[in-house]
Amino acid sequence: MCGPCTVLQARYEEKKRETARRRYAERRAAWICTHCGSRPSFGAARCDACAKRAWERSGQVKAPPVYPPSFTVVERGTQINHGTWDSWEDVAIALSFARLSLEDVDVLIDHAPMHPTCNMFG
């Protein structure tokens, strides 16, 4: 752009920012959604619908995935690891094939930190 056009463009963008700031402040003061301008926001910046759409579009990590627990069987006397399984049923089958009972082994349960049955955080 030439010099005069650059100055005009800068003034236009400054006016546009001022208008947007004023409109945002007016909508916030009136408890109207600052995004769509048509629904009540009850004191928040955006109405529930606009906030939900923005949150879903954001792409940010919402929470770590919750993986199912895994079960590792370790023999008490010899500390031999007999494997890791995905369910209690698989553990029972493995113990029966190895001719071991629950008194002979330790079953270690590995929960994800966000798993509902894990009480790591209190």
Tab-separated table of N, CA and C in Angstrom:
chain	number	residue	atom	x	y	z
A	1	MET	N	0.837	-1.191	0.000
A	1	MET	CA	0.000	0.000	0.000
A	1	MET	C	0.878	1.250	0.000
A	2	CYS	N	0.312	2.304	-0.554
A	2	CYS	CA	1.014	3.584	-0.536
A	2	CYS	C	0.874	4.207	0.860
A	3	GLY	N	1.594	5.263	1.109
A	3	GLY	CA	1.585	5.919	2.413
A	3	GLY	C	0.210	6.397	2.855
A	4	PRO	N	-0.523	7.173	2.012
A	4	PRO	CA	-1.847	7.645	2.426
A	4	PRO	C	-2.824	6.498	2.705
A	5	CYS	N	-2.784	5.439	1.881
A	5	CYS	CA	-3.678	4.295	2.105
A	5	CYS	C	-3.334	3.579	3.418
A	6	THR	N	-2.058	3.499	3.754
A	6	THR	CA	-1.655	2.866	5.007
A	6	THR	C	-2.198	3.634	6.199
A	7	VAL	N	-2.129	4.974	6.128
A	7	VAL	CA	-2.649	5.802	7.218
A	7	VAL	C	-4.163	5.635	7.331
A	8	LEU	N	-4.859	5.649	6.185
A	8	LEU	CA	-6.307	5.473	6.202
A	8	LEU	C	-6.692	4.075	6.744
A	9	GLN	N	-5.955	3.066	6.340
A	9	GLN	CA	-6.225	1.712	6.814
A	9	GLN	C	-6.026	1.628	8.326
A	10	ALA	N	-4.962	2.228	8.840
A	10	ALA	CA	-4.698	2.217	10.280
A	10	ALA	C	-5.814	2.943	11.029
A	11	ARG	N	-6.282	4.083	10.513
A	11	ARG	CA	-7.379	4.810	11.158
A	11	ARG	C	-8.666	3.989	11.133
A	12	TYR	N	-8.934	3.320	10.004
A	12	TYR	CA	-10.129	2.501	9.889
A	12	TYR	C	-10.098	1.360	10.911
A	13	GLU	N	-8.967	0.696	11.014
A	13	GLU	CA	-8.859	-0.420	11.959
A	13	GLU	C	-8.977	0.063	13.401
A	14	GLU	N	-8.427	1.221	13.713
A	14	GLU	CA	-8.548	1.784	15.059
A	14	GLU	C	-10.011	2.084	15.376
A	15	LYS	N	-10.742	2.700	14.414
A	15	LYS	CA	-12.157	2.987	14.623
A	15	LYS	C	-12.955	1.691	14.789
A	16	LYS	N	-12.608	0.682	14.004
A	16	LYS	CA	-13.288	-0.603	14.089
A	16	LYS	C	-13.078	-1.234	15.474
A	17	ARG	N	-11.840	-1.171	15.993
A	17	ARG	CA	-11.562	-1.698	17.337
A	17	ARG	C	-12.332	-0.928	18.403
A	18	GLU	N	-12.370	0.388	18.287
A	18	GLU	CA	-13.117	1.210	19.252
A	18	GLU	C	-14.600	0.864	19.231
A	19	THR	N	-15.171	0.699	18.032
A	19	THR	CA	-16.585	0.337	17.902
A	19	THR	C	-16.846	-1.027	18.531
A	20	ALA	N	-15.963	-1.984	18.282
A	20	ALA	CA	-16.132	-3.327	18.843
A	20	ALA	C	-16.041	-3.294	20.367
A	21	ARG	N	-15.096	-2.514	20.905
A	21	ARG	CA	-14.963	-2.399	22.369
A	21	ARG	C	-16.210	-1.766	22.988
A	22	ARG	N	-16.715	-0.723	22.341
A	22	ARG	CA	-17.910	-0.051	22.848
A	22	ARG	C	-19.107	-0.997	22.825
A	23	ARG	N	-19.288	-1.704	21.677
A	23	ARG	CA	-20.398	-2.647	21.566
A	23	ARG	C	-20.280	-3.763	22.612
A	24	TYR	N	-19.072	-4.261	22.844
A	24	TYR	CA	-18.839	-5.301	23.850
A	24	TYR	C	-19.223	-4.792	25.244
A	25	ALA	N	-18.775	-3.569	25.584
A	25	ALA	CA	-19.074	-3.004	26.904
A	25	ALA	C	-20.574	-2.781	27.083
A	26	GLU	N	-21.250	-2.294	26.035
A	26	GLU	CA	-22.699	-2.074	26.123
A	26	GLU	C	-23.450	-3.393	26.314
A	27	ARG	N	-23.050	-4.398	25.570
A	27	ARG	CA	-23.724	-5.695	25.705
A	27	ARG	C	-23.457	-6.326	27.068
A	28	ARG	N	-22.228	-6.215	27.561
A	28	ARG	CA	-21.926	-6.769	28.896
A	28	ARG	C	-22.749	-6.072	29.960
A	29	ALA	N	-22.863	-4.744	29.850
A	29	ALA	CA	-23.625	-3.983	30.842
A	29	ALA	C	-25.113	-4.339	30.799
A	30	ALA	N	-25.627	-4.687	29.620
A	30	ALA	CA	-27.039	-5.030	29.476
A	30	ALA	C	-27.294	-6.531	29.683
A	31	TRP	N	-26.263	-7.307	30.000
A	31	TRP	CA	-26.356	-8.766	30.197
A	31	TRP	C	-26.863	-9.455	28.942
A	32	ILE	N	-26.375	-9.003	27.794
A	32	ILE	CA	-26.701	-9.611	26.505
A	32	ILE	C	-25.434	-10.294	25.999
A	33	CYS	N	-25.602	-11.401	25.305
A	33	CYS	CA	-24.466	-12.152	24.764
A	33	CYS	C	-23.607	-11.242	23.892
A	34	THR	N	-22.317	-11.193	24.154
A	34	THR	CA	-21.414	-10.328	23.395
A	34	THR	C	-21.088	-10.922	22.032
A	35	HIS	N	-21.394	-12.193	21.838
A	35	HIS	CA	-21.090	-12.830	20.560
A	35	HIS	C	-22.242	-12.687	19.565
A	36	CYS	N	-23.438	-13.161	19.968
A	36	CYS	CA	-24.575	-13.108	19.036
A	36	CYS	C	-25.404	-11.840	19.225
A	37	GLY	N	-25.400	-11.252	20.410
A	37	GLY	CA	-26.118	-10.016	20.668
A	37	GLY	C	-27.623	-10.152	20.757
A	38	SER	N	-28.132	-11.382	20.815
A	38	SER	CA	-29.582	-11.529	20.808
A	38	SER	C	-30.147	-12.249	22.028
A	39	ARG	N	-29.327	-13.018	22.737
A	39	ARG	CA	-29.845	-13.793	23.871
A	39	ARG	C	-29.266	-13.257	25.176
A	40	PRO	N	-29.973	-13.426	26.284
A	40	PRO	CA	-29.452	-12.989	27.576
A	40	PRO	C	-28.275	-13.861	28.014
A	41	SER	N	-27.301	-13.232	28.673
A	41	SER	CA	-26.121	-13.971	29.118
A	41	SER	C	-26.065	-14.100	30.635
A	42	PHE	N	-26.996	-13.456	31.340
A	42	PHE	CA	-27.095	-13.543	32.798
A	42	PHE	C	-25.775	-13.191	33.482
A	43	GLY	N	-25.118	-12.148	33.001
A	43	GLY	CA	-23.899	-11.643	33.624
A	43	GLY	C	-22.617	-12.182	33.024
A	44	ALA	N	-22.683	-13.273	32.259
A	44	ALA	CA	-21.487	-13.822	31.606
A	44	ALA	C	-21.261	-13.069	30.292
A	45	ALA	N	-20.124	-13.309	29.668
A	45	ALA	CA	-19.849	-12.641	28.401
A	45	ALA	C	-20.692	-13.223	27.274
A	46	ARG	N	-20.906	-14.545	27.297
A	46	ARG	CA	-21.652	-15.193	26.225
A	46	ARG	C	-22.839	-15.954	26.780
A	47	CYS	N	-23.854	-16.132	25.937
A	47	CYS	CA	-25.000	-16.963	26.326
A	47	CYS	C	-24.550	-18.427	26.337
A	48	ASP	N	-25.375	-19.282	26.878
A	48	ASP	CA	-25.009	-20.692	26.990
A	48	ASP	C	-24.733	-21.326	25.632
A	49	ALA	N	-25.559	-21.034	24.647
A	49	ALA	CA	-25.393	-21.634	23.325
A	49	ALA	C	-24.074	-21.210	22.674
A	50	CYS	N	-23.753	-19.915	22.727
A	50	CYS	CA	-22.506	-19.427	22.122
A	50	CYS	C	-21.281	-19.938	22.893
A	51	ALA	N	-21.379	-19.985	24.216
A	51	ALA	CA	-20.266	-20.486	25.016
A	51	ALA	C	-20.008	-21.957	24.713
A	52	LYS	N	-21.082	-22.738	24.571
A	52	LYS	CA	-20.932	-24.160	24.268
A	52	LYS	C	-20.297	-24.348	22.892
A	53	ARG	N	-20.759	-23.591	21.890
A	53	ARG	CA	-20.179	-23.705	20.551
A	53	ARG	C	-18.694	-23.331	20.563
A	54	ALA	N	-18.335	-22.271	21.274
A	54	ALA	CA	-16.930	-21.852	21.337
A	54	ALA	C	-16.082	-22.916	22.026
A	55	TRP	N	-16.615	-23.503	23.085
A	55	TRP	CA	-15.876	-24.529	23.821
A	55	TRP	C	-15.669	-25.764	22.954
A	56	GLU	N	-16.710	-26.160	22.190
A	56	GLU	CA	-16.590	-27.341	21.337
A	56	GLU	C	-15.634	-27.097	20.172
A	57	ARG	N	-15.572	-25.881	19.657
A	57	ARG	CA	-14.678	-25.557	18.543
A	57	ARG	C	-13.240	-25.366	18.984
A	58	SER	N	-13.008	-25.138	20.275
A	58	SER	CA	-11.692	-24.714	20.731
A	58	SER	C	-10.604	-25.737	20.468
A	59	GLY	N	-10.929	-27.025	20.501
A	59	GLY	CA	-9.914	-28.031	20.251
A	59	GLY	C	-8.981	-28.257	21.414
A	60	GLN	N	-9.191	-27.562	22.493
A	60	GLN	CA	-8.316	-27.757	23.647
A	60	GLN	C	-8.608	-29.103	24.294
A	61	VAL	N	-7.656	-29.595	25.031
A	61	VAL	CA	-7.828	-30.872	25.707
A	61	VAL	C	-8.843	-30.669	26.825
A	62	LYS	N	-9.903	-31.442	26.783
A	62	LYS	CA	-10.966	-31.284	27.773
A	62	LYS	C	-10.644	-32.035	29.057
A	63	ALA	N	-10.138	-33.228	28.944
A	63	ALA	CA	-9.752	-34.034	30.100
A	63	ALA	C	-8.972	-35.228	29.582
A	64	PRO	N	-8.139	-35.791	30.424
A	64	PRO	CA	-7.434	-36.983	29.968
A	64	PRO	C	-8.436	-38.112	29.704
A	65	PRO	N	-8.139	-38.961	28.747
A	65	PRO	CA	-9.056	-40.058	28.488
A	65	PRO	C	-9.088	-41.029	29.659
A	66	VAL	N	-10.220	-41.652	29.865
A	66	VAL	CA	-10.365	-42.629	30.937
A	66	VAL	C	-10.205	-44.011	30.323
A	67	TYR	N	-9.128	-44.663	30.691
A	67	TYR	CA	-8.875	-46.002	30.199
A	67	TYR	C	-9.386	-47.011	31.212
A	68	PRO	N	-9.829	-48.173	30.757
A	68	PRO	CA	-10.263	-49.193	31.710
A	68	PRO	C	-9.067	-49.692	32.515
A	69	PRO	N	-9.299	-50.201	33.720
A	69	PRO	CA	-8.184	-50.670	34.533
A	69	PRO	C	-7.565	-51.928	33.946
A	70	SER	N	-6.312	-52.164	34.303
A	70	SER	CA	-5.642	-53.409	33.943
A	70	SER	C	-5.202	-54.095	35.229
A	71	PHE	N	-5.076	-55.399	35.168
A	71	PHE	CA	-4.775	-56.202	36.353
A	71	PHE	C	-3.498	-56.989	36.108
A	72	THR	N	-2.495	-56.812	36.971
A	72	THR	CA	-1.240	-57.532	36.864
A	72	THR	C	-1.161	-58.529	38.003
A	73	VAL	N	-0.816	-59.761	37.683
A	73	VAL	CA	-0.734	-60.838	38.671
A	73	VAL	C	0.733	-61.120	38.967
A	74	VAL	N	1.119	-60.984	40.244
A	74	VAL	CA	2.490	-61.243	40.677
A	74	VAL	C	2.445	-62.283	41.790
A	75	GLU	N	3.240	-63.339	41.628
A	75	GLU	CA	3.281	-64.393	42.642
A	75	GLU	C	3.997	-63.883	43.880
A	76	ARG	N	3.412	-64.113	45.055
A	76	ARG	CA	3.955	-63.567	46.306
A	76	ARG	C	5.308	-64.150	46.673
A	77	GLY	N	5.464	-65.458	46.631
A	77	GLY	CA	6.701	-66.087	47.102
A	77	GLY	C	7.893	-65.827	46.202
A	78	THR	N	7.687	-65.895	44.891
A	78	THR	CA	8.820	-65.810	43.957
A	78	THR	C	8.895	-64.487	43.200
A	79	GLN	N	7.886	-63.641	43.331
A	79	GLN	CA	7.796	-62.356	42.617
A	79	GLN	C	7.783	-62.539	41.093
A	80	ILE	N	7.282	-63.671	40.643
A	80	ILE	CA	7.149	-63.924	39.209
A	80	ILE	C	5.911	-63.195	38.704
A	81	ASN	N	6.090	-62.448	37.617
A	81	ASN	CA	4.991	-61.732	37.001
A	81	ASN	C	4.283	-62.693	36.048
A	82	HIS	N	3.006	-62.950	36.297
A	82	HIS	CA	2.240	-63.881	35.465
A	82	HIS	C	1.465	-63.171	34.363
A	83	GLY	N	1.647	-61.882	34.189
A	83	GLY	CA	1.031	-61.162	33.082
A	83	GLY	C	0.045	-60.093	33.519
A	84	THR	N	-0.405	-59.344	32.530
A	84	THR	CA	-1.369	-58.264	32.742
A	84	THR	C	-2.608	-58.557	31.905
A	85	TRP	N	-3.788	-58.375	32.536
A	85	TRP	CA	-5.054	-58.663	31.864
A	85	TRP	C	-6.001	-57.485	31.990
A	86	ASP	N	-7.020	-57.499	31.147
A	86	ASP	CA	-7.960	-56.383	31.088
A	86	ASP	C	-9.187	-56.554	31.959
A	87	SER	N	-9.419	-57.763	32.513
A	87	SER	CA	-10.615	-57.972	33.322
A	87	SER	C	-10.336	-58.989	34.423
A	88	TRP	N	-11.211	-58.987	35.441
A	88	TRP	CA	-11.099	-59.957	36.536
A	88	TRP	C	-11.308	-61.378	36.019
A	89	GLU	N	-12.144	-61.541	35.020
A	89	GLU	CA	-12.395	-62.854	34.463
A	89	GLU	C	-11.120	-63.443	33.856
A	90	ASP	N	-10.360	-62.598	33.138
A	90	ASP	CA	-9.097	-63.056	32.560
A	90	ASP	C	-8.102	-63.434	33.647
A	91	VAL	N	-8.111	-62.680	34.747
A	91	VAL	CA	-7.228	-63.006	35.878
A	91	VAL	C	-7.605	-64.365	36.449
A	92	ALA	N	-8.896	-64.610	36.629
A	92	ALA	CA	-9.336	-65.893	37.177
A	92	ALA	C	-8.950	-67.054	36.274
A	93	ILE	N	-9.089	-66.867	34.966
A	93	ILE	CA	-8.707	-67.926	34.023
A	93	ILE	C	-7.207	-68.182	34.091
A	94	ALA	N	-6.413	-67.098	34.125
A	94	ALA	CA	-4.954	-67.261	34.192
A	94	ALA	C	-4.540	-67.969	35.479
A	95	LEU	N	-5.184	-67.629	36.603
A	95	LEU	CA	-4.856	-68.293	37.872
A	95	LEU	C	-5.225	-69.769	37.826
A	96	SER	N	-6.334	-70.096	37.201
A	96	SER	CA	-6.713	-71.508	37.140
A	96	SER	C	-5.759	-72.297	36.260
A	97	PHE	N	-5.290	-71.721	35.153
A	97	PHE	CA	-4.330	-72.422	34.303
A	97	PHE	C	-2.977	-72.582	34.989
A	98	ALA	N	-2.600	-71.587	35.802
A	98	ALA	CA	-1.321	-71.662	36.523
A	98	ALA	C	-1.450	-72.447	37.817
A	99	ARG	N	-2.669	-72.887	38.146
A	99	ARG	CA	-2.962	-73.627	39.376
A	99	ARG	C	-2.533	-72.838	40.612
A	100	LEU	N	-2.931	-71.545	40.606
A	100	LEU	CA	-2.659	-70.657	41.732
A	100	LEU	C	-3.992	-70.170	42.286
A	101	SER	N	-3.991	-69.766	43.557
A	101	SER	CA	-5.181	-69.176	44.158
A	101	SER	C	-4.899	-67.711	44.480
A	102	LEU	N	-5.924	-66.991	44.890
A	102	LEU	CA	-5.738	-65.575	45.231
A	102	LEU	C	-4.838	-65.390	46.450
A	103	GLU	N	-4.723	-66.423	47.302
A	103	GLU	CA	-3.816	-66.330	48.458
A	103	GLU	C	-2.354	-66.407	48.039
A	104	ASP	N	-2.093	-66.959	46.839
A	104	ASP	CA	-0.714	-67.136	46.370
A	104	ASP	C	-0.178	-65.945	45.590
A	105	VAL	N	-1.045	-65.033	45.190
A	105	VAL	CA	-0.623	-63.954	44.303
A	105	VAL	C	-1.104	-62.599	44.832
A	106	ASP	N	-0.470	-61.558	44.306
A	106	ASP	CA	-0.941	-60.185	44.493
A	106	ASP	C	-1.483	-59.721	43.142
A	107	VAL	N	-2.675	-59.171	43.151
A	107	VAL	CA	-3.261	-58.631	41.925
A	107	VAL	C	-3.174	-57.109	42.021
A	108	LEU	N	-2.368	-56.525	41.149
A	108	LEU	CA	-2.154	-55.076	41.131
A	108	LEU	C	-3.106	-54.459	40.108
A	109	ILE	N	-3.897	-53.494	40.549
A	109	ILE	CA	-4.876	-52.846	39.675
A	109	ILE	C	-4.324	-51.484	39.262
A	110	ASP	N	-4.250	-51.273	37.963
A	110	ASP	CA	-3.740	-50.014	37.423
A	110	ASP	C	-4.912	-49.205	36.889
A	111	HIS	N	-5.314	-48.169	37.632
A	111	HIS	CA	-6.391	-47.281	37.212
A	111	HIS	C	-5.797	-46.042	36.570
A	112	ALA	N	-6.508	-45.491	35.604
A	112	ALA	CA	-6.167	-44.165	35.102
A	112	ALA	C	-6.514	-43.156	36.190
A	113	PRO	N	-5.781	-42.049	36.328
A	113	PRO	CA	-6.063	-41.083	37.393
A	113	PRO	C	-7.480	-40.530	37.360
A	114	MET	N	-8.121	-40.486	36.198
A	114	MET	CA	-9.468	-39.938	36.101
A	114	MET	C	-10.546	-41.017	36.160
A	115	HIS	N	-10.168	-42.255	36.426
A	115	HIS	CA	-11.141	-43.343	36.472
A	115	HIS	C	-12.076	-43.127	37.665
A	116	PRO	N	-13.370	-43.369	37.507
A	116	PRO	CA	-14.334	-43.091	38.588
A	116	PRO	C	-14.057	-43.852	39.877
A	117	THR	N	-13.448	-45.028	39.801
A	117	THR	CA	-13.218	-45.801	41.023
A	117	THR	C	-11.873	-45.489	41.653
A	118	CYS	N	-11.064	-44.678	41.015
A	118	CYS	CA	-9.751	-44.322	41.555
A	118	CYS	C	-9.931	-43.148	42.529
A	119	ASN	N	-9.468	-43.301	43.752
A	119	ASN	CA	-9.609	-42.217	44.729
A	119	ASN	C	-8.240	-41.619	45.049
A	120	MET	N	-7.423	-41.454	44.019
A	120	MET	CA	-6.075	-40.892	44.185
A	120	MET	C	-6.126	-39.462	44.720
A	121	PHE	N	-7.152	-38.693	44.336
A	121	PHE	CA	-7.227	-37.284	44.702
A	121	PHE	C	-8.186	-37.028	45.850
A	122	GLY	N	-8.465	-38.028	46.627
A	122	GLY	CA	-9.287	-37.811	47.813
A	122	GLY	C	-10.598	-38.341	47.635
